[in-house]
Amino acid sequence: MRLPRGFVSAAAWSALSLALLSGPAAATDVALSLSGDHEVPPVASPAKGSGTITIGDDGSVSGSVTTTGIAGTMAHIHMAPSKGTNGPVIVPLTESAPGVWSVPAGAKLSPEQLEAFKAGRLYVNVHSAEHKPGEIRADLQP
């Protein structure tokens, strides 16, 4: 049987609808408020930081943190073995302007790191000469 010109089969329509509805991967925006109180162990510091880090369902990472009251030497996203502990660097941030630390373009979490984010085991901290292990910190809570 020959279908009329312009006719779309039910199967083709379903596939097209699914493609249109699925759209781009969803993302979670995490608002951050960094302070010395959140460091492990806590640090007495007047420094503060704020910003937003966005984590996509595909592991993509973007965003930045702006700091005040600190001469930051470096900043990172870390993955801790458990909540409230320290862990290794997984995404180094770059100072894109004085006191502004940004996620590099194209940064992406591995599947293991994405699961750690969902479990609340990622954090951002900013280091200084006075506090080399980290002066201010905020947990990345989904």
PDB file of C-alpha atoms in Angstrom, residues 53 62-65 75 91-97 100-105:
ATOM      1  CA  ILE A  53      28.433  25.698  39.663  1.00  0.00           C
ATOM      2  CA  SER A  62      30.459  25.066  34.286  1.00  0.00           C
ATOM      3  CA  GLY A  63      30.286  28.126  36.507  1.00  0.00           C
ATOM      4  CA  SER A  64      32.435  30.302  38.706  1.00  0.00           C
ATOM      5  CA  VAL A  65      33.084  31.524  42.237  1.00  0.00           C
ATOM      6  CA  ALA A  75      40.856  26.953  43.574  1.00  0.00           C
ATOM      7  CA  VAL A  91      38.521  20.005  38.411  1.00  0.00           C
ATOM      8  CA  PRO A  92      41.079  22.813  38.761  1.00  0.00           C
ATOM      9  CA  LEU A  93      39.514  26.279  38.450  1.00  0.00           C
ATOM     10  CA  THR A  94      41.247  29.133  36.658  1.00  0.00           C
ATOM     11  CA  GLU A  95      41.398  32.742  37.814  1.00  0.00           C
ATOM     12  CA  SER A  96      39.554  34.465  34.962  1.00  0.00           C
ATOM     13  CA  ALA A  97      39.639  37.887  36.708  1.00  0.00           C
ATOM     14  CA  VAL A 100      36.984  35.140  40.086  1.00  0.00           C
ATOM     15  CA  TRP A 101      37.623  31.414  39.745  1.00  0.00           C
ATOM     16  CA  SER A 102      36.010  29.719  36.739  1.00  0.00           C
ATOM     17  CA  VAL A 103      35.501  26.156  35.585  1.00  0.00           C
ATOM     18  CA  PRO A 104      37.497  25.672  32.357  1.00  0.00           C
ATOM     19  CA  ALA A 105      35.460  25.229  29.169  1.00  0.00           C
TER      20      ALA A 105
END
